[in-house]
Structure formats: C-alpha cells, structure tokens
Amino acid sequence: MGGLLTFLFLLSLGIIFGRANEKSHLKRLSAEEDQMSHIKVLSIKTLPPNLAQGGALVQGNVVIAVDYFKVIMSTIRMIFGGRLNSYETLLDRARREAIIRMQKDAESLGADAIYNARVEFSAVGQQPQKIGGAELFAYGTAVRFET
Amino acid sequence: MIVTNIETVPGRDITQHLGLVQGNTVRAKHVGRDIMAGLKNIVGGELKGYTELLTDARQEATRRMVEEAESKGANAIINVRFSTSSITSGASELYVYGTAVVIA
C-alpha cells in the first residue's frame, strides 16, 4: 500500500512539474532561437571564399534528467512498441538547448557563422539500462565573414 | 593556438602537418551530485552539476591536447573531434583529438 502511494505521489509530481518544465522550456527555446538567428549554424565543411582570417572552436552542452512520468510512460510503451513521444521531446529540447549554447559561445567571440556543427549524445547515469541523464554536446568552428 | 574542426584555418595556409595530438580525462561524479540527480529524475529538468562537470572535463582534455601540440611546435590544431565513453557506470571518459599543423 505504501509502495503504491509513493508511486502515485512520484507520478503526480512528474506529471505536474515535468509538464510545467517542458512548457516553459519550449517557450524559452523558441525565444532564444529567434534571438540567436543571426549566427548561422551549418553542418557542412566547405567554406565560402569571403571569410576573415582565423577561426575558433565553439561548444555548448547540456545534461538533462528524464522525469518520473516519462519513465513510466515509456516503460508502458515499451511493451507495445512504437513511438516514445516523451523521449522524443526530451531529446529535441536538449539538442536545441545545446545548439543555442554553442551559438552564444560563438556570439561572445563576435562570429557570424558556425561551420561543421556536430551534435553528439552520451548517456550519463547510474543505471545503464535507463536514461538517468543524457548529455547533448554541440560543437563547431566559428568564423567571421569579411565585410 | 587556433583550434578548428574543419580541415583548414580560414585565410591561412597550412605549411606543415605534425601529426595527431590528443587529450583525455576520466571523471567520476560525486555523491552529492548524484542525490540531486536522483531528485531531478522525479521532476525532470537540467542537471546543472553534471553540465558543469562535463564542461570542465572537456576543457581539461582540450588543454592537454593543446599542450601536446605546443610541444610539437604547432600553432594550430585542425579537424578536432570529441568523443565520450562510459568506462564504468559512475565515470565517463572525455577524449579530444585533432591534427597539429603549422600555419603561415
């Protein structure tokens, strides 16, 4: 009985705070993406001819935790298979956050664009079978255009 | 020291390739952070302690790579790549490598 109560308590905490967090995070992400849109992020290596001398490595990372509600939802979903929507949104948010942090790093160097941008994932956490936390890491080369 | 992850440095010519340079570090997380992470696993959100830990670790690895490049007489490192691997469940290795070059 106590176990069931704890489970329900954790689940409701996960639903309430997890949802609220996700909503406010998505709002902040689209605002910051607009703000950072002057720094182009490109995944190509071919450089245009009009670049100023020099370049620098820029990076951004974020470690996110998955909430209890998402864990339960995905455990249920794993019985039937199919899309794990809760993890999809989580990873999408984290990836966008990492890219924004990389853009901020580039902005602080006065760069105009980031070439060869890569995003890398690694699992951080105590239980290897579950994603306790996940790190998304974005890096690339910041360059300046010649004026 | 100019570090890039593309094959050139914009506006500069590579005069000499000096070979692979690398840096790594293995970091363990500590218990206090793990308890916080446990709490965050209920409500979700960013694990700031881990974000900082991994940023620091990556800087350390990059510093080691740059030192190796300096000792080889390079003034730039190109085509840099990062990789992360979990060696045991409590620790991860951050590894960074690239090609040391002399640019003019």
JSON list of C-alpha atoms in Angstrom, two decimals:
[
{"chain": "A", "resi": 1, "resn": "MET", "atom": "CA", "xyz": [0.00, 0.00, 0.00]},
{"chain": "A", "resi": 2, "resn": "GLY", "atom": "CA", "xyz": [2.81, 2.38, 1.00]},
{"chain": "A", "resi": 3, "resn": "GLY", "atom": "CA", "xyz": [4.64, 1.47, -2.18]},
{"chain": "A", "resi": 4, "resn": "LEU", "atom": "CA", "xyz": [1.61, 2.26, -4.29]},
{"chain": "A", "resi": 5, "resn": "LEU", "atom": "CA", "xyz": [1.16, 5.63, -2.57]},
{"chain": "A", "resi": 6, "resn": "THR", "atom": "CA", "xyz": [4.80, 6.53, -3.16]},
{"chain": "A", "resi": 7, "resn": "PHE", "atom": "CA", "xyz": [4.45, 5.51, -6.77]},
{"chain": "A", "resi": 8, "resn": "LEU", "atom": "CA", "xyz": [1.35, 7.66, -7.27]},
{"chain": "A", "resi": 9, "resn": "PHE", "atom": "CA", "xyz": [2.98, 10.58, -5.46]},
{"chain": "A", "resi": 10, "resn": "LEU", "atom": "CA", "xyz": [6.09, 10.42, -7.64]},
{"chain": "A", "resi": 11, "resn": "LEU", "atom": "CA", "xyz": [3.97, 10.01, -10.74]},
{"chain": "A", "resi": 12, "resn": "SER", "atom": "CA", "xyz": [1.87, 13.09, -9.98]},
{"chain": "A", "resi": 13, "resn": "LEU", "atom": "CA", "xyz": [5.00, 15.11, -9.17]},
{"chain": "A", "resi": 14, "resn": "GLY", "atom": "CA", "xyz": [6.39, 14.02, -12.51]},
{"chain": "A", "resi": 15, "resn": "ILE", "atom": "CA", "xyz": [3.23, 14.98, -14.38]},
{"chain": "A", "resi": 16, "resn": "ILE", "atom": "CA", "xyz": [2.84, 18.40, -12.74]},
{"chain": "A", "resi": 17, "resn": "PHE", "atom": "CA", "xyz": [6.45, 19.58, -12.69]},
{"chain": "A", "resi": 18, "resn": "GLY", "atom": "CA", "xyz": [7.56, 17.72, -15.79]},
{"chain": "A", "resi": 19, "resn": "ARG", "atom": "CA", "xyz": [4.79, 19.23, -17.90]},
{"chain": "A", "resi": 20, "resn": "ALA", "atom": "CA", "xyz": [5.31, 22.73, -16.48]},
{"chain": "A", "resi": 21, "resn": "ASN", "atom": "CA", "xyz": [9.06, 22.49, -17.08]},
{"chain": "A", "resi": 22, "resn": "GLU", "atom": "CA", "xyz": [8.58, 21.30, -20.61]},
{"chain": "A", "resi": 23, "resn": "LYS", "atom": "CA", "xyz": [6.14, 24.07, -21.48]},
{"chain": "A", "resi": 24, "resn": "SER", "atom": "CA", "xyz": [8.29, 26.89, -20.11]},
{"chain": "A", "resi": 25, "resn": "HIS", "atom": "CA", "xyz": [11.41, 25.39, -21.66]},
{"chain": "A", "resi": 26, "resn": "LEU", "atom": "CA", "xyz": [9.85, 25.20, -25.13]},
{"chain": "A", "resi": 27, "resn": "LYS", "atom": "CA", "xyz": [8.76, 28.83, -24.84]},
{"chain": "A", "resi": 28, "resn": "ARG", "atom": "CA", "xyz": [12.24, 29.94, -23.79]},
{"chain": "A", "resi": 29, "resn": "LEU", "atom": "CA", "xyz": [13.83, 27.86, -26.56]},
{"chain": "A", "resi": 30, "resn": "SER", "atom": "CA", "xyz": [11.89, 29.48, -29.38]},
{"chain": "A", "resi": 31, "resn": "ALA", "atom": "CA", "xyz": [12.57, 32.96, -27.96]},
{"chain": "A", "resi": 32, "resn": "GLU", "atom": "CA", "xyz": [16.30, 32.28, -27.73]},
{"chain": "A", "resi": 33, "resn": "GLU", "atom": "CA", "xyz": [16.41, 30.66, -31.15]},
{"chain": "A", "resi": 34, "resn": "ASP", "atom": "CA", "xyz": [14.99, 33.87, -32.65]},
{"chain": "A", "resi": 35, "resn": "GLN", "atom": "CA", "xyz": [17.50, 35.90, -30.70]},
{"chain": "A", "resi": 36, "resn": "MET", "atom": "CA", "xyz": [20.41, 33.79, -31.94]},
{"chain": "A", "resi": 37, "resn": "SER", "atom": "CA", "xyz": [19.22, 33.50, -35.54]},
{"chain": "A", "resi": 38, "resn": "HIS", "atom": "CA", "xyz": [21.90, 35.96, -36.77]},
{"chain": "A", "resi": 39, "resn": "ILE", "atom": "CA", "xyz": [24.51, 33.24, -36.16]},
{"chain": "A", "resi": 40, "resn": "LYS", "atom": "CA", "xyz": [24.06, 30.65, -38.86]},
{"chain": "A", "resi": 41, "resn": "VAL", "atom": "CA", "xyz": [24.71, 27.05, -37.93]},
{"chain": "A", "resi": 42, "resn": "LEU", "atom": "CA", "xyz": [25.85, 24.85, -40.80]},
{"chain": "A", "resi": 43, "resn": "SER", "atom": "CA", "xyz": [26.78, 21.20, -40.81]},
{"chain": "A", "resi": 44, "resn": "ILE", "atom": "CA", "xyz": [28.96, 21.50, -43.93]},
{"chain": "A", "resi": 45, "resn": "LYS", "atom": "CA", "xyz": [32.73, 21.75, -44.13]},
{"chain": "A", "resi": 46, "resn": "THR", "atom": "CA", "xyz": [33.03, 23.63, -47.41]},
{"chain": "A", "resi": 47, "resn": "LEU", "atom": "CA", "xyz": [33.86, 27.23, -46.68]},
{"chain": "A", "resi": 48, "resn": "PRO", "atom": "CA", "xyz": [32.74, 30.24, -48.73]},
{"chain": "A", "resi": 49, "resn": "PRO", "atom": "CA", "xyz": [35.53, 32.46, -50.12]},
{"chain": "A", "resi": 50, "resn": "ASN", "atom": "CA", "xyz": [34.63, 35.59, -48.16]},
{"chain": "A", "resi": 51, "resn": "LEU", "atom": "CA", "xyz": [35.84, 34.56, -44.71]},
{"chain": "A", "resi": 52, "resn": "ALA", "atom": "CA", "xyz": [38.03, 36.65, -42.44]},
{"chain": "A", "resi": 53, "resn": "GLN", "atom": "CA", "xyz": [41.26, 35.15, -41.15]},
{"chain": "A", "resi": 54, "resn": "GLY", "atom": "CA", "xyz": [41.12, 32.72, -38.25]},
{"chain": "A", "resi": 55, "resn": "GLY", "atom": "CA", "xyz": [38.53, 30.52, -36.66]},
{"chain": "A", "resi": 56, "resn": "ALA", "atom": "CA", "xyz": [37.80, 29.06, -33.27]},
{"chain": "A", "resi": 57, "resn": "LEU", "atom": "CA", "xyz": [36.19, 26.01, -31.80]},
{"chain": "A", "resi": 58, "resn": "VAL", "atom": "CA", "xyz": [32.89, 26.77, -30.07]},
{"chain": "A", "resi": 59, "resn": "GLN", "atom": "CA", "xyz": [30.84, 24.39, -27.98]},
{"chain": "A", "resi": 60, "resn": "GLY", "atom": "CA", "xyz": [27.73, 24.07, -25.89]},
{"chain": "A", "resi": 61, "resn": "ASN", "atom": "CA", "xyz": [26.44, 21.26, -23.74]},
{"chain": "A", "resi": 62, "resn": "VAL", "atom": "CA", "xyz": [23.55, 20.34, -21.52]},
{"chain": "A", "resi": 63, "resn": "VAL", "atom": "CA", "xyz": [22.80, 17.37, -19.27]},
{"chain": "A", "resi": 64, "resn": "ILE", "atom": "CA", "xyz": [19.13, 16.66, -18.83]},
{"chain": "A", "resi": 65, "resn": "ALA", "atom": "CA", "xyz": [17.24, 14.38, -16.48]},
{"chain": "A", "resi": 66, "resn": "VAL", "atom": "CA", "xyz": [14.23, 12.44, -17.54]},
{"chain": "A", "resi": 67, "resn": "ASP", "atom": "CA", "xyz": [11.21, 12.87, -15.24]},
{"chain": "A", "resi": 68, "resn": "TYR", "atom": "CA", "xyz": [9.39, 10.05, -13.48]},
{"chain": "A", "resi": 69, "resn": "PHE", "atom": "CA", "xyz": [6.24, 10.38, -15.58]},
{"chain": "A", "resi": 70, "resn": "LYS", "atom": "CA", "xyz": [8.22, 9.99, -18.80]},
{"chain": "A", "resi": 71, "resn": "VAL", "atom": "CA", "xyz": [9.98, 6.91, -17.43]},
{"chain": "A", "resi": 72, "resn": "ILE", "atom": "CA", "xyz": [6.66, 5.27, -16.53]},
{"chain": "A", "resi": 73, "resn": "MET", "atom": "CA", "xyz": [5.05, 6.25, -19.84]},
{"chain": "A", "resi": 74, "resn": "SER", "atom": "CA", "xyz": [7.93, 4.84, -21.83]},
{"chain": "A", "resi": 75, "resn": "THR", "atom": "CA", "xyz": [8.03, 1.65, -19.75]},
{"chain": "A", "resi": 76, "resn": "ILE", "atom": "CA", "xyz": [4.39, 1.07, -20.64]},
{"chain": "A", "resi": 77, "resn": "ARG", "atom": "CA", "xyz": [5.02, 1.99, -24.27]},
{"chain": "A", "resi": 78, "resn": "MET", "atom": "CA", "xyz": [7.93, -0.46, -24.47]},
{"chain": "A", "resi": 79, "resn": "ILE", "atom": "CA", "xyz": [5.50, -3.35, -24.00]},
{"chain": "A", "resi": 80, "resn": "PHE", "atom": "CA", "xyz": [3.67, -2.47, -27.19]},
{"chain": "A", "resi": 81, "resn": "GLY", "atom": "CA", "xyz": [6.43, -0.78, -29.16]},
{"chain": "A", "resi": 82, "resn": "GLY", "atom": "CA", "xyz": [6.01, 2.34, -31.25]},
{"chain": "A", "resi": 83, "resn": "ARG", "atom": "CA", "xyz": [6.97, 5.96, -30.82]},
{"chain": "A", "resi": 84, "resn": "LEU", "atom": "CA", "xyz": [8.36, 7.04, -27.46]},
{"chain": "A", "resi": 85, "resn": "ASN", "atom": "CA", "xyz": [6.98, 10.55, -27.72]},
{"chain": "A", "resi": 86, "resn": "SER", "atom": "CA", "xyz": [8.13, 11.52, -24.23]},
{"chain": "A", "resi": 87, "resn": "TYR", "atom": "CA", "xyz": [11.77, 10.79, -25.04]},
{"chain": "A", "resi": 88, "resn": "GLU", "atom": "CA", "xyz": [11.49, 12.40, -28.46]},
{"chain": "A", "resi": 89, "resn": "THR", "atom": "CA", "xyz": [10.50, 15.76, -26.99]},
{"chain": "A", "resi": 90, "resn": "LEU", "atom": "CA", "xyz": [13.11, 15.46, -24.24]},
{"chain": "A", "resi": 91, "resn": "LEU", "atom": "CA", "xyz": [15.97, 14.86, -26.66]},
{"chain": "A", "resi": 92, "resn": "ASP", "atom": "CA", "xyz": [14.70, 17.52, -29.04]},
{"chain": "A", "resi": 93, "resn": "ARG", "atom": "CA", "xyz": [14.65, 20.11, -26.26]},
{"chain": "A", "resi": 94, "resn": "ALA", "atom": "CA", "xyz": [18.11, 19.18, -25.06]},
{"chain": "A", "resi": 95, "resn": "ARG", "atom": "CA", "xyz": [19.57, 19.28, -28.56]},
{"chain": "A", "resi": 96, "resn": "ARG", "atom": "CA", "xyz": [18.12, 22.71, -29.24]},
{"chain": "A", "resi": 97, "resn": "GLU", "atom": "CA", "xyz": [19.43, 23.95, -25.90]},
{"chain": "A", "resi": 98, "resn": "ALA", "atom": "CA", "xyz": [22.95, 22.67, -26.67]},
{"chain": "A", "resi": 99, "resn": "ILE", "atom": "CA", "xyz": [22.90, 24.38, -30.08]},
{"chain": "A", "resi": 100, "resn": "ILE", "atom": "CA", "xyz": [21.75, 27.67, -28.54]},
{"chain": "A", "resi": 101, "resn": "ARG", "atom": "CA", "xyz": [24.60, 27.49, -26.01]},
{"chain": "A", "resi": 102, "resn": "MET", "atom": "CA", "xyz": [27.05, 26.89, -28.84]},
{"chain": "A", "resi": 103, "resn": "GLN", "atom": "CA", "xyz": [25.62, 29.91, -30.69]},
{"chain": "A", "resi": 104, "resn": "LYS", "atom": "CA", "xyz": [26.04, 32.01, -27.54]},
{"chain": "A", "resi": 105, "resn": "ASP", "atom": "CA", "xyz": [29.66, 30.91, -27.33]},
{"chain": "A", "resi": 106, "resn": "ALA", "atom": "CA", "xyz": [30.13, 32.00, -30.96]},
{"chain": "A", "resi": 107, "resn": "GLU", "atom": "CA", "xyz": [28.38, 35.30, -30.32]},
{"chain": "A", "resi": 108, "resn": "SER", "atom": "CA", "xyz": [30.77, 36.09, -27.47]},
{"chain": "A", "resi": 109, "resn": "LEU", "atom": "CA", "xyz": [33.63, 35.74, -29.97]},
{"chain": "A", "resi": 110, "resn": "GLY", "atom": "CA", "xyz": [31.90, 38.04, -32.44]},
{"chain": "A", "resi": 111, "resn": "ALA", "atom": "CA", "xyz": [31.45, 35.29, -35.04]},
{"chain": "A", "resi": 112, "resn": "ASP", "atom": "CA", "xyz": [28.90, 35.27, -37.88]},
{"chain": "A", "resi": 113, "resn": "ALA", "atom": "CA", "xyz": [28.53, 31.57, -38.59]},
{"chain": "A", "resi": 114, "resn": "ILE", "atom": "CA", "xyz": [29.41, 28.11, -37.32]},
{"chain": "A", "resi": 115, "resn": "TYR", "atom": "CA", "xyz": [30.69, 25.57, -39.82]},
{"chain": "A", "resi": 116, "resn": "ASN", "atom": "CA", "xyz": [30.86, 21.79, -39.44]},
{"chain": "A", "resi": 117, "resn": "ALA", "atom": "CA", "xyz": [28.49, 21.79, -36.49]},
{"chain": "A", "resi": 118, "resn": "ARG", "atom": "CA", "xyz": [28.09, 18.39, -34.88]},
{"chain": "A", "resi": 119, "resn": "VAL", "atom": "CA", "xyz": [25.82, 17.21, -32.13]},
{"chain": "A", "resi": 120, "resn": "GLU", "atom": "CA", "xyz": [26.85, 14.29, -30.01]},
{"chain": "A", "resi": 121, "resn": "PHE", "atom": "CA", "xyz": [24.95, 12.27, -27.44]},
{"chain": "A", "resi": 122, "resn": "SER", "atom": "CA", "xyz": [26.15, 10.40, -24.40]},
{"chain": "A", "resi": 123, "resn": "ALA", "atom": "CA", "xyz": [24.26, 8.75, -21.57]},
{"chain": "A", "resi": 124, "resn": "VAL", "atom": "CA", "xyz": [25.10, 9.86, -18.04]},
{"chain": "A", "resi": 125, "resn": "GLY", "atom": "CA", "xyz": [23.60, 7.99, -15.15]},
{"chain": "A", "resi": 126, "resn": "GLN", "atom": "CA", "xyz": [23.64, 5.30, -12.59]},
{"chain": "A", "resi": 127, "resn": "GLN", "atom": "CA", "xyz": [21.57, 2.69, -14.37]},
{"chain": "A", "resi": 128, "resn": "PRO", "atom": "CA", "xyz": [22.83, 1.88, -17.84]},
{"chain": "A", "resi": 129, "resn": "GLN", "atom": "CA", "xyz": [19.54, 0.34, -18.92]},
{"chain": "A", "resi": 130, "resn": "LYS", "atom": "CA", "xyz": [17.59, 3.53, -18.21]},
{"chain": "A", "resi": 131, "resn": "ILE", "atom": "CA", "xyz": [18.49, 7.00, -19.32]},
{"chain": "A", "resi": 132, "resn": "GLY", "atom": "CA", "xyz": [19.03, 8.63, -15.93]},
{"chain": "A", "resi": 133, "resn": "GLY", "atom": "CA", "xyz": [20.51, 11.62, -17.61]},
{"chain": "A", "resi": 134, "resn": "ALA", "atom": "CA", "xyz": [21.69, 12.37, -21.09]},
{"chain": "A", "resi": 135, "resn": "GLU", "atom": "CA", "xyz": [24.29, 14.78, -22.32]},
{"chain": "A", "resi": 136, "resn": "LEU", "atom": "CA", "xyz": [23.91, 16.56, -25.61]},
{"chain": "A", "resi": 137, "resn": "PHE", "atom": "CA", "xyz": [27.04, 18.28, -26.80]},
{"chain": "A", "resi": 138, "resn": "ALA", "atom": "CA", "xyz": [27.26, 20.56, -29.82]},
{"chain": "A", "resi": 139, "resn": "TYR", "atom": "CA", "xyz": [30.48, 21.85, -31.34]},
{"chain": "A", "resi": 140, "resn": "GLY", "atom": "CA", "xyz": [31.69, 23.54, -34.46]},
{"chain": "A", "resi": 141, "resn": "THR", "atom": "CA", "xyz": [34.06, 26.11, -35.92]},
{"chain": "A", "resi": 142, "resn": "ALA", "atom": "CA", "xyz": [33.06, 29.74, -35.53]},
{"chain": "A", "resi": 143, "resn": "VAL", "atom": "CA", "xyz": [34.10, 32.03, -38.39]},
{"chain": "A", "resi": 144, "resn": "ARG", "atom": "CA", "xyz": [33.64, 35.66, -39.34]},
{"chain": "A", "resi": 145, "resn": "PHE", "atom": "CA", "xyz": [32.64, 36.97, -42.75]},
{"chain": "A", "resi": 146, "resn": "GLU", "atom": "CA", "xyz": [34.73, 39.66, -44.36]},
{"chain": "A", "resi": 147, "resn": "THR", "atom": "CA", "xyz": [32.90, 42.95, -44.59]},
{"chain": "B", "resi": 1, "resn": "MET", "atom": "CA", "xyz": [46.81, 28.28, -30.78]},
{"chain": "B", "resi": 2, "resn": "ILE", "atom": "CA", "xyz": [43.93, 28.18, -33.24]},
{"chain": "B", "resi": 3, "resn": "VAL", "atom": "CA", "xyz": [41.63, 25.19, -32.85]},
{"chain": "B", "resi": 4, "resn": "THR", "atom": "CA", "xyz": [39.04, 24.32, -35.52]},
{"chain": "B", "resi": 5, "resn": "ASN", "atom": "CA", "xyz": [37.05, 21.26, -36.51]},
{"chain": "B", "resi": 6, "resn": "ILE", "atom": "CA", "xyz": [37.27, 21.95, -40.24]},
{"chain": "B", "resi": 7, "resn": "GLU", "atom": "CA", "xyz": [40.14, 20.91, -42.47]},
{"chain": "B", "resi": 8, "resn": "THR", "atom": "CA", "xyz": [41.69, 24.36, -42.82]},
{"chain": "B", "resi": 9, "resn": "VAL", "atom": "CA", "xyz": [42.02, 27.62, -40.97]},
{"chain": "B", "resi": 10, "resn": "PRO", "atom": "CA", "xyz": [40.15, 30.33, -42.90]},
{"chain": "B", "resi": 11, "resn": "GLY", "atom": "CA", "xyz": [42.51, 32.76, -44.63]},
{"chain": "B", "resi": 12, "resn": "ARG", "atom": "CA", "xyz": [45.69, 30.91, -43.62]},
{"chain": "B", "resi": 13, "resn": "ASP", "atom": "CA", "xyz": [47.88, 28.36, -45.41]},
{"chain": "B", "resi": 14, "resn": "ILE", "atom": "CA", "xyz": [49.00, 25.14, -43.82]},
{"chain": "B", "resi": 15, "resn": "THR", "atom": "CA", "xyz": [52.74, 24.73, -44.26]},
{"chain": "B", "resi": 16, "resn": "GLN", "atom": "CA", "xyz": [53.40, 21.58, -42.26]},
{"chain": "B", "resi": 17, "resn": "HIS", "atom": "CA", "xyz": [51.46, 18.67, -40.82]},
{"chain": "B", "resi": 18, "resn": "LEU", "atom": "CA", "xyz": [52.79, 17.44, -37.48]},
{"chain": "B", "resi": 19, "resn": "GLY", "atom": "CA", "xyz": [50.51, 14.50, -36.77]},
{"chain": "B", "resi": 20, "resn": "LEU", "atom": "CA", "xyz": [47.83, 13.51, -34.31]},
{"chain": "B", "resi": 21, "resn": "VAL", "atom": "CA", "xyz": [47.56, 15.21, -30.94]},
{"chain": "B", "resi": 22, "resn": "GLN", "atom": "CA", "xyz": [45.17, 14.12, -28.25]},
{"chain": "B", "resi": 23, "resn": "GLY", "atom": "CA", "xyz": [43.98, 14.74, -24.73]},
{"chain": "B", "resi": 24, "resn": "ASN", "atom": "CA", "xyz": [41.75, 12.80, -22.41]},
{"chain": "B", "resi": 25, "resn": "THR", "atom": "CA", "xyz": [40.40, 12.79, -18.90]},
{"chain": "B", "resi": 26, "resn": "VAL", "atom": "CA", "xyz": [38.24, 10.37, -16.94]},
{"chain": "B", "resi": 27, "resn": "ARG", "atom": "CA", "xyz": [35.85, 11.95, -14.46]},
{"chain": "B", "resi": 28, "resn": "ALA", "atom": "CA", "xyz": [33.67, 10.45, -11.79]},
{"chain": "B", "resi": 29, "resn": "LYS", "atom": "CA", "xyz": [30.61, 12.21, -10.46]},
{"chain": "B", "resi": 30, "resn": "HIS", "atom": "CA", "xyz": [30.32, 12.65, -6.71]},
{"chain": "B", "resi": 31, "resn": "VAL", "atom": "CA", "xyz": [27.67, 11.51, -4.28]},
{"chain": "B", "resi": 32, "resn": "GLY", "atom": "CA", "xyz": [26.14, 14.92, -3.55]},
{"chain": "B", "resi": 33, "resn": "ARG", "atom": "CA", "xyz": [25.51, 15.48, -7.21]},
{"chain": "B", "resi": 34, "resn": "ASP", "atom": "CA", "xyz": [24.06, 12.01, -7.53]},
{"chain": "B", "resi": 35, "resn": "ILE", "atom": "CA", "xyz": [21.46, 12.73, -4.85]},
{"chain": "B", "resi": 36, "resn": "MET", "atom": "CA", "xyz": [20.45, 15.91, -6.63]},
{"chain": "B", "resi": 37, "resn": "ALA", "atom": "CA", "xyz": [20.28, 13.96, -9.86]},
{"chain": "B", "resi": 38, "resn": "GLY", "atom": "CA", "xyz": [18.01, 11.43, -8.16]},
{"chain": "B", "resi": 39, "resn": "LEU", "atom": "CA", "xyz": [15.64, 14.23, -7.21]},
{"chain": "B", "resi": 40, "resn": "LYS", "atom": "CA", "xyz": [15.75, 15.68, -10.68]},
{"chain": "B", "resi": 41, "resn": "ASN", "atom": "CA", "xyz": [14.85, 12.27, -12.05]},
{"chain": "B", "resi": 42, "resn": "ILE", "atom": "CA", "xyz": [11.41, 12.74, -10.50]},
{"chain": "B", "resi": 43, "resn": "VAL", "atom": "CA", "xyz": [10.61, 16.18, -11.86]},
{"chain": "B", "resi": 44, "resn": "GLY", "atom": "CA", "xyz": [12.88, 16.37, -14.89]},
{"chain": "B", "resi": 45, "resn": "GLY", "atom": "CA", "xyz": [14.99, 19.33, -15.95]},
{"chain": "B", "resi": 46, "resn": "GLU", "atom": "CA", "xyz": [18.62, 20.16, -16.40]},
{"chain": "B", "resi": 47, "resn": "LEU", "atom": "CA", "xyz": [21.29, 18.57, -14.21]},
{"chain": "B", "resi": 48, "resn": "LYS", "atom": "CA", "xyz": [23.44, 21.70, -13.85]},
{"chain": "B", "resi": 49, "resn": "GLY", "atom": "CA", "xyz": [26.08, 19.95, -11.73]},
{"chain": "B", "resi": 50, "resn": "TYR", "atom": "CA", "xyz": [26.73, 17.42, -14.48]},
{"chain": "B", "resi": 51, "resn": "THR", "atom": "CA", "xyz": [26.71, 20.06, -17.20]},
{"chain": "B", "resi": 52, "resn": "GLU", "atom": "CA", "xyz": [29.48, 21.92, -15.36]},
{"chain": "B", "resi": 53, "resn": "LEU", "atom": "CA", "xyz": [31.37, 18.72, -14.60]},
{"chain": "B", "resi": 54, "resn": "LEU", "atom": "CA", "xyz": [31.46, 17.72, -18.25]},
{"chain": "B", "resi": 55, "resn": "THR", "atom": "CA", "xyz": [32.32, 21.23, -19.43]},
{"chain": "B", "resi": 56, "resn": "ASP", "atom": "CA", "xyz": [35.28, 21.32, -17.03]},
{"chain": "B", "resi": 57, "resn": "ALA", "atom": "CA", "xyz": [36.37, 17.85, -18.06]},
{"chain": "B", "resi": 58, "resn": "ARG", "atom": "CA", "xyz": [36.27, 18.78, -21.74]},
{"chain": "B", "resi": 59, "resn": "GLN", "atom": "CA", "xyz": [38.31, 21.92, -21.09]},
{"chain": "B", "resi": 60, "resn": "GLU", "atom": "CA", "xyz": [40.88, 19.80, -19.28]},
{"chain": "B", "resi": 61, "resn": "ALA", "atom": "CA", "xyz": [41.10, 17.35, -22.18]},
{"chain": "B", "resi": 62, "resn": "THR", "atom": "CA", "xyz": [41.40, 20.22, -24.67]},
{"chain": "B", "resi": 63, "resn": "ARG", "atom": "CA", "xyz": [44.14, 21.81, -22.55]},
{"chain": "B", "resi": 64, "resn": "ARG", "atom": "CA", "xyz": [46.13, 18.57, -22.65]},
{"chain": "B", "resi": 65, "resn": "MET", "atom": "CA", "xyz": [45.73, 18.36, -26.41]},
{"chain": "B", "resi": 66, "resn": "VAL", "atom": "CA", "xyz": [46.86, 21.97, -26.84]},
{"chain": "B", "resi": 67, "resn": "GLU", "atom": "CA", "xyz": [49.91, 21.32, -24.62]},
{"chain": "B", "resi": 68, "resn": "GLU", "atom": "CA", "xyz": [50.90, 18.36, -26.76]},
{"chain": "B", "resi": 69, "resn": "ALA", "atom": "CA", "xyz": [50.52, 20.44, -29.90]},
{"chain": "B", "resi": 70, "resn": "GLU", "atom": "CA", "xyz": [52.66, 23.21, -28.40]},
{"chain": "B", "resi": 71, "resn": "SER", "atom": "CA", "xyz": [55.39, 20.74, -27.52]},
{"chain": "B", "resi": 72, "resn": "LYS", "atom": "CA", "xyz": [55.42, 19.65, -31.15]},
{"chain": "B", "resi": 73, "resn": "GLY", "atom": "CA", "xyz": [55.84, 23.25, -32.27]},
{"chain": "B", "resi": 74, "resn": "ALA", "atom": "CA", "xyz": [52.41, 23.61, -33.83]},
{"chain": "B", "resi": 75, "resn": "ASN", "atom": "CA", "xyz": [50.41, 26.83, -33.91]},
{"chain": "B", "resi": 76, "resn": "ALA", "atom": "CA", "xyz": [47.05, 25.35, -34.84]},
{"chain": "B", "resi": 77, "resn": "ILE", "atom": "CA", "xyz": [45.02, 22.16, -34.46]},
{"chain": "B", "resi": 78, "resn": "ILE", "atom": "CA", "xyz": [42.58, 21.27, -37.24]},
{"chain": "B", "resi": 79, "resn": "ASN", "atom": "CA", "xyz": [39.81, 18.71, -37.69]},
{"chain": "B", "resi": 80, "resn": "VAL", "atom": "CA", "xyz": [39.26, 18.34, -33.96]},
{"chain": "B", "resi": 81, "resn": "ARG", "atom": "CA", "xyz": [36.79, 15.72, -32.78]},
{"chain": "B", "resi": 82, "resn": "PHE", "atom": "CA", "xyz": [35.30, 14.97, -29.39]},
{"chain": "B", "resi": 83, "resn": "SER", "atom": "CA", "xyz": [34.19, 11.64, -28.08]},
{"chain": "B", "resi": 84, "resn": "THR", "atom": "CA", "xyz": [32.72, 10.44, -24.82]},
{"chain": "B", "resi": 85, "resn": "SER", "atom": "CA", "xyz": [32.68, 6.93, -23.46]},
{"chain": "B", "resi": 86, "resn": "SER", "atom": "CA", "xyz": [31.38, 5.49, -20.21]},
{"chain": "B", "resi": 87, "resn": "ILE", "atom": "CA", "xyz": [34.08, 3.31, -18.81]},
{"chain": "B", "resi": 88, "resn": "THR", "atom": "CA", "xyz": [32.04, 2.19, -15.80]},
{"chain": "B", "resi": 89, "resn": "SER", "atom": "CA", "xyz": [28.55, 3.25, -14.74]},
{"chain": "B", "resi": 90, "resn": "GLY", "atom": "CA", "xyz": [29.88, 6.05, -12.50]},
{"chain": "B", "resi": 91, "resn": "ALA", "atom": "CA", "xyz": [32.52, 7.61, -14.72]},
{"chain": "B", "resi": 92, "resn": "SER", "atom": "CA", "xyz": [32.99, 8.86, -18.23]},
{"chain": "B", "resi": 93, "resn": "GLU", "atom": "CA", "xyz": [36.00, 9.49, -20.38]},
{"chain": "B", "resi": 94, "resn": "LEU", "atom": "CA", "xyz": [36.19, 12.67, -22.39]},
{"chain": "B", "resi": 95, "resn": "TYR", "atom": "CA", "xyz": [38.53, 12.40, -25.31]},
{"chain": "B", "resi": 96, "resn": "VAL", "atom": "CA", "xyz": [39.53, 15.02, -27.84]},
{"chain": "B", "resi": 97, "resn": "TYR", "atom": "CA", "xyz": [41.86, 14.63, -30.79]},
{"chain": "B", "resi": 98, "resn": "GLY", "atom": "CA", "xyz": [42.98, 16.54, -33.85]},
{"chain": "B", "resi": 99, "resn": "THR", "atom": "CA", "xyz": [45.81, 17.17, -36.27]},
{"chain": "B", "resi": 100, "resn": "ALA", "atom": "CA", "xyz": [48.56, 19.56, -35.23]},
{"chain": "B", "resi": 101, "resn": "VAL", "atom": "CA", "xyz": [49.72, 21.84, -38.04]},
{"chain": "B", "resi": 102, "resn": "VAL", "atom": "CA", "xyz": [51.90, 24.85, -38.68]},
{"chain": "B", "resi": 103, "resn": "ILE", "atom": "CA", "xyz": [50.08, 27.68, -40.44]},
{"chain": "B", "resi": 104, "resn": "ALA", "atom": "CA", "xyz": [51.50, 30.72, -42.14]}
]
